[in-house]
Amino acid sequence: MVRLELDQVVMRRMKEDDIEMVKALIKEGCEGTENRLILHILTRPLCLFILAVLSSILRCLVHSFILALAIPVFLLIVFLKITMPRSTGVLGSSRPYWDYVGSSYRGTQDETLQNPYSRISGKTPGTKKPRRRIGSKDKDKEMSSEKITPEREQAAGQVWVADCEGEIVGCIFRESDKRAGISRICRLVTGSWYRREGLGRLLVQSLEQREWENGAHRVYAHIPYPSKVGEAFFRKVGYRQLEDRTNEEDDDELKKETPERGFMGYPLTKVFYKDL
């Protein structure tokens, strides 16, 4: 575990040069999520019943009891592995992939979020030039040649990265506006060496402050269904699960937000919300 000085963290919009580092951070942070989701689906009662029926039918065709059990499970896992990224994509965003190039920032000056720790300490966080990956030069040229229209940039959403002395230590994804006054967090990742240091809380609360200043009154966050850590984190920063709302809070706006669903309609995310 590395001690992180939060007052030295700059939260800025992701640029094209940051895309490969952000992808690597997400791959590290979301490792195992897809397998946990598949296990969650496989252990649902209706799914177990269907697998049992298929195994019974196969038992009449194959002479091995073990094969009759394993074949339906194996085929279902392969099916889910193929279709889950396409059907759920970035959980909470209803899209099969994230447009990294479209959501990258192209301004001459960095667009940043306020860091309350910098105001308290009186220090001014500084950024170093991000470290470039070997062989990424050709990729950067290829990405820069893509045409980015204002419509694509608006639909792509925003990615904010936590930059500490040139190293990206965390990121938070905000989906594009679809309903007035509503914002949605669809991904939050911190580096494995910088967890339990308050970085996730800093990213969420700083983004909330910016959204409130821009007129948002509610923020939603979608948490992968098996993620107990993510659920506990968002409860700790003041979010409530959609199912916990009372009858008095049963307004039309809350009904518009529904969890992402996968195979056989089973929910893949839990919806949390917070009024600003």
Short mmCIF file of C-alpha atoms in Angstrom, two decimals, residues 18-254:
data_model
loop_
_atom_site.label_atom_id
_atom_site.label_comp_id
_atom_site.label_asym_id
_atom_site.label_seq_id
_atom_site.Cartn_x
_atom_site.Cartn_y
_atom_site.Cartn_z
CA ASP A 18 -4.38 9.06 -21.25
CA ILE A 19 -6.65 6.51 -22.96
CA GLU A 20 -4.30 3.50 -22.84
CA MET A 21 -3.44 4.15 -19.18
CA VAL A 22 -7.13 4.51 -18.30
CA LYS A 23 -7.97 1.25 -20.09
CA ALA A 24 -5.20 -0.56 -18.19
CA LEU A 25 -6.50 0.87 -14.91
CA ILE A 26 -10.04 -0.29 -15.68
CA LYS A 27 -8.84 -3.76 -16.67
CA GLU A 28 -7.04 -4.04 -13.34
CA GLY A 29 -9.90 -2.60 -11.27
CA CYS A 30 -12.71 -4.60 -12.91
CA GLU A 31 -10.87 -7.92 -12.97
CA GLY A 32 -13.21 -10.73 -12.00
CA THR A 33 -16.42 -8.67 -12.22
CA GLU A 34 -17.68 -10.49 -15.31
CA ASN A 35 -17.00 -13.91 -13.75
CA ARG A 36 -18.85 -12.91 -10.58
CA LEU A 37 -21.82 -11.76 -12.66
CA ILE A 38 -21.88 -15.08 -14.53
CA LEU A 39 -21.76 -16.98 -11.22
CA HIS A 40 -24.60 -14.80 -9.94
CA ILE A 41 -26.76 -15.73 -12.96
CA LEU A 42 -25.88 -19.44 -12.82
CA THR A 43 -26.98 -19.71 -9.19
CA ARG A 44 -30.47 -18.19 -9.71
CA PRO A 45 -33.27 -20.74 -9.02
CA LEU A 46 -34.86 -20.57 -12.47
CA CYS A 47 -31.50 -20.94 -14.19
CA LEU A 48 -30.64 -23.94 -12.00
CA PHE A 49 -33.98 -25.51 -12.88
CA ILE A 50 -33.40 -25.09 -16.62
CA LEU A 51 -29.89 -26.54 -16.33
CA ALA A 52 -31.29 -29.51 -14.41
CA VAL A 53 -33.90 -30.16 -17.14
CA LEU A 54 -31.27 -29.97 -19.88
CA SER A 55 -29.00 -32.32 -17.93
CA SER A 56 -31.84 -34.82 -17.57
CA ILE A 57 -32.46 -34.76 -21.33
CA LEU A 58 -28.76 -35.16 -22.07
CA ARG A 59 -28.57 -38.07 -19.62
CA CYS A 60 -30.72 -40.02 -22.06
CA LEU A 61 -28.30 -39.28 -24.91
CA VAL A 62 -24.92 -39.56 -23.20
CA HIS A 63 -23.89 -42.37 -20.92
CA SER A 64 -21.79 -40.17 -18.64
CA PHE A 65 -23.56 -38.49 -15.76
CA ILE A 66 -20.71 -35.99 -15.35
CA LEU A 67 -20.87 -34.98 -19.04
CA ALA A 68 -24.65 -34.56 -18.82
CA LEU A 69 -24.11 -32.10 -15.95
CA ALA A 70 -21.10 -30.29 -17.39
CA ILE A 71 -22.17 -29.73 -20.99
CA PRO A 72 -25.19 -27.40 -20.30
CA VAL A 73 -23.18 -25.39 -17.75
CA PHE A 74 -20.21 -25.07 -20.11
CA LEU A 75 -22.39 -23.97 -23.06
CA LEU A 76 -24.22 -21.41 -20.93
CA ILE A 77 -20.94 -19.96 -19.63
CA VAL A 78 -19.63 -19.65 -23.21
CA PHE A 79 -22.90 -18.00 -24.26
CA LEU A 80 -22.73 -15.50 -21.39
CA LYS A 81 -19.04 -14.76 -22.04
CA ILE A 82 -19.86 -13.91 -25.66
CA THR A 83 -23.08 -11.97 -25.12
CA MET A 84 -22.55 -10.20 -21.78
CA PRO A 85 -20.18 -7.43 -22.98
CA ARG A 86 -22.43 -6.85 -25.98
CA SER A 87 -25.66 -6.75 -23.94
CA THR A 88 -24.46 -4.87 -20.87
CA GLY A 89 -21.27 -3.14 -21.98
CA VAL A 90 -20.32 -0.48 -19.47
CA LEU A 91 -22.65 -1.44 -16.63
CA GLY A 92 -25.01 1.39 -15.87
CA SER A 93 -24.61 3.15 -19.20
CA SER A 94 -26.73 0.94 -21.52
CA ARG A 95 -23.99 0.95 -24.16
CA PRO A 96 -21.88 -1.94 -25.52
CA TYR A 97 -18.64 0.05 -25.37
CA TRP A 98 -17.33 3.40 -24.20
CA ASP A 99 -16.28 5.99 -26.78
CA TYR A 100 -12.90 6.88 -25.27
CA VAL A 101 -11.82 9.08 -28.17
CA GLY A 102 -15.11 10.96 -28.23
CA SER A 103 -15.05 11.59 -24.49
CA SER A 104 -11.43 12.78 -24.40
CA TYR A 105 -10.82 16.46 -23.68
CA ARG A 106 -9.35 18.71 -26.38
CA GLY A 107 -9.09 22.08 -24.68
CA THR A 108 -5.79 23.92 -24.40
CA GLN A 109 -6.13 24.31 -20.62
CA ASP A 110 -7.02 21.43 -18.33
CA GLU A 111 -10.62 21.30 -17.13
CA THR A 112 -10.39 20.29 -13.47
CA LEU A 113 -12.56 19.45 -10.49
CA GLN A 114 -12.14 21.27 -7.19
CA ASN A 115 -9.95 19.48 -4.67
CA PRO A 116 -10.99 20.48 -1.11
CA TYR A 117 -7.79 19.02 0.34
CA SER A 118 -5.71 21.53 -1.63
CA ARG A 119 -7.65 24.43 -0.12
CA ILE A 120 -7.19 23.04 3.40
CA SER A 121 -3.43 22.43 3.07
CA GLY A 122 -2.78 25.54 0.99
CA LYS A 123 -0.66 23.50 -1.43
CA THR A 124 -1.03 23.77 -5.18
CA PRO A 125 -1.01 20.33 -6.80
CA GLY A 126 1.25 20.04 -9.81
CA THR A 127 1.18 17.66 -12.73
CA LYS A 128 4.06 16.11 -14.61
CA LYS A 129 3.94 15.03 -18.19
CA PRO A 130 2.15 11.63 -18.34
CA ARG A 131 4.35 8.64 -18.99
CA ARG A 132 3.88 7.34 -22.51
CA ARG A 133 3.77 3.66 -23.32
CA ILE A 134 6.22 2.11 -25.76
CA GLY A 135 4.62 1.74 -29.16
CA SER A 136 1.71 4.07 -28.35
CA LYS A 137 2.85 6.81 -30.76
CA ASP A 138 1.24 5.21 -33.81
CA LYS A 139 -1.95 4.59 -31.83
CA ASP A 140 -2.12 8.25 -30.81
CA LYS A 141 -1.78 9.34 -34.45
CA GLU A 142 -4.49 6.92 -35.46
CA MET A 143 -6.85 8.15 -32.75
CA SER A 144 -6.16 11.82 -33.52
CA SER A 145 -7.17 11.29 -37.16
CA GLU A 146 -10.71 10.33 -36.13
CA LYS A 147 -13.35 12.95 -36.79
CA ILE A 148 -14.92 14.22 -33.57
CA THR A 149 -18.17 16.10 -34.09
CA PRO A 150 -19.87 18.13 -31.33
CA GLU A 151 -22.73 15.62 -31.40
CA ARG A 152 -20.36 12.69 -30.84
CA GLU A 153 -18.56 14.54 -28.05
CA GLN A 154 -21.88 15.36 -26.36
CA ALA A 155 -23.10 11.74 -26.58
CA ALA A 156 -19.78 10.25 -25.43
CA GLY A 157 -19.96 11.48 -21.85
CA GLN A 158 -16.99 12.47 -19.70
CA VAL A 159 -14.07 10.69 -18.06
CA TRP A 160 -12.30 12.38 -15.17
CA VAL A 161 -8.90 11.08 -14.10
CA ALA A 162 -7.06 11.52 -10.80
CA ASP A 163 -3.54 12.62 -11.71
CA CYS A 164 -0.81 12.52 -9.05
CA GLU A 165 2.54 13.75 -10.34
CA GLY A 166 1.92 12.45 -13.84
CA GLU A 167 0.52 9.05 -12.78
CA ILE A 168 -3.17 8.27 -13.26
CA VAL A 169 -4.28 6.69 -9.98
CA GLY A 170 -8.04 6.64 -10.47
CA CYS A 171 -10.89 7.59 -12.80
CA ILE A 172 -14.63 8.20 -12.77
CA PHE A 173 -17.01 7.98 -15.74
CA ARG A 174 -19.99 10.27 -16.10
CA GLU A 175 -22.56 9.41 -18.75
CA SER A 176 -23.89 12.05 -21.13
CA ASP A 177 -26.98 13.99 -20.07
CA LYS A 178 -30.21 12.23 -20.94
CA ARG A 179 -32.61 13.83 -18.45
CA ALA A 180 -32.47 17.41 -17.21
CA GLY A 181 -31.04 17.75 -13.71
CA ILE A 182 -29.93 14.11 -13.59
CA SER A 183 -26.37 12.79 -13.65
CA ARG A 184 -25.18 9.20 -13.73
CA ILE A 185 -21.93 7.65 -12.54
CA CYS A 186 -21.38 4.45 -14.50
CA ARG A 187 -17.82 3.55 -13.51
CA LEU A 188 -15.44 4.35 -10.67
CA VAL A 189 -11.98 2.77 -10.47
CA THR A 190 -8.98 3.43 -8.24
CA GLY A 191 -5.53 1.88 -8.60
CA SER A 192 -4.89 -1.19 -6.45
CA TRP A 193 -1.98 0.56 -4.69
CA TYR A 194 -4.12 3.56 -3.73
CA ARG A 195 -7.26 2.02 -2.27
CA ARG A 196 -8.61 2.88 1.18
CA GLU A 197 -6.85 6.23 0.94
CA GLY A 198 -9.98 8.33 0.32
CA LEU A 199 -9.39 8.68 -3.43
CA GLY A 200 -12.73 7.17 -4.47
CA ARG A 201 -14.61 9.46 -2.06
CA LEU A 202 -12.67 12.46 -3.39
CA LEU A 203 -13.55 11.65 -7.01
CA VAL A 204 -17.25 11.10 -6.28
CA GLN A 205 -17.75 14.14 -4.05
CA SER A 206 -15.78 16.47 -6.34
CA LEU A 207 -17.85 15.37 -9.34
CA GLU A 208 -21.05 15.79 -7.30
CA GLN A 209 -20.02 19.35 -6.46
CA ARG A 210 -19.47 20.16 -10.12
CA GLU A 211 -22.78 18.60 -11.16
CA TRP A 212 -24.63 20.55 -8.45
CA GLU A 213 -23.04 23.79 -9.66
CA ASN A 214 -24.23 22.93 -13.19
CA GLY A 215 -27.83 22.45 -12.04
CA ALA A 216 -28.08 18.71 -11.29
CA HIS A 217 -30.27 17.75 -8.35
CA ARG A 218 -29.79 13.97 -8.34
CA VAL A 219 -26.97 11.55 -9.12
CA TYR A 220 -27.43 7.85 -9.88
CA ALA A 221 -24.76 5.17 -9.57
CA HIS A 222 -25.04 1.61 -10.91
CA ILE A 223 -23.12 -1.02 -8.94
CA PRO A 224 -22.42 -4.53 -10.33
CA TYR A 225 -24.73 -6.92 -8.49
CA PRO A 226 -22.10 -9.07 -6.71
CA SER A 227 -19.99 -6.06 -5.61
CA LYS A 228 -20.39 -5.81 -1.82
CA VAL A 229 -17.42 -3.42 -1.64
CA GLY A 230 -18.97 -1.01 -4.15
CA GLU A 231 -22.34 -1.17 -2.40
CA ALA A 232 -20.78 -0.41 1.00
CA PHE A 233 -18.73 2.44 -0.47
CA PHE A 234 -21.66 4.27 -2.03
CA ARG A 235 -23.75 3.86 1.11
CA LYS A 236 -20.86 5.40 3.05
CA VAL A 237 -20.79 8.49 0.81
CA GLY A 238 -24.52 9.10 1.25
CA TYR A 239 -26.20 7.10 -1.52
CA ARG A 240 -29.34 5.04 -1.01
CA GLN A 241 -30.43 1.95 -2.89
CA LEU A 242 -33.46 2.46 -5.11
CA GLU A 243 -35.33 -0.38 -3.39
CA ASP A 244 -34.94 1.38 -0.01
CA ARG A 245 -37.07 4.37 -0.96
CA THR A 246 -40.26 5.04 1.00
CA ASN A 247 -43.73 5.55 -0.41
CA GLU A 248 -43.36 9.32 0.00
CA GLU A 249 -40.30 9.24 -2.27
CA ASP A 250 -42.01 7.14 -4.94
CA ASP A 251 -41.87 9.87 -7.60
CA ASP A 252 -41.92 9.42 -11.35
CA GLU A 253 -38.23 10.30 -11.73
CA LEU A 254 -37.09 7.37 -9.57
#
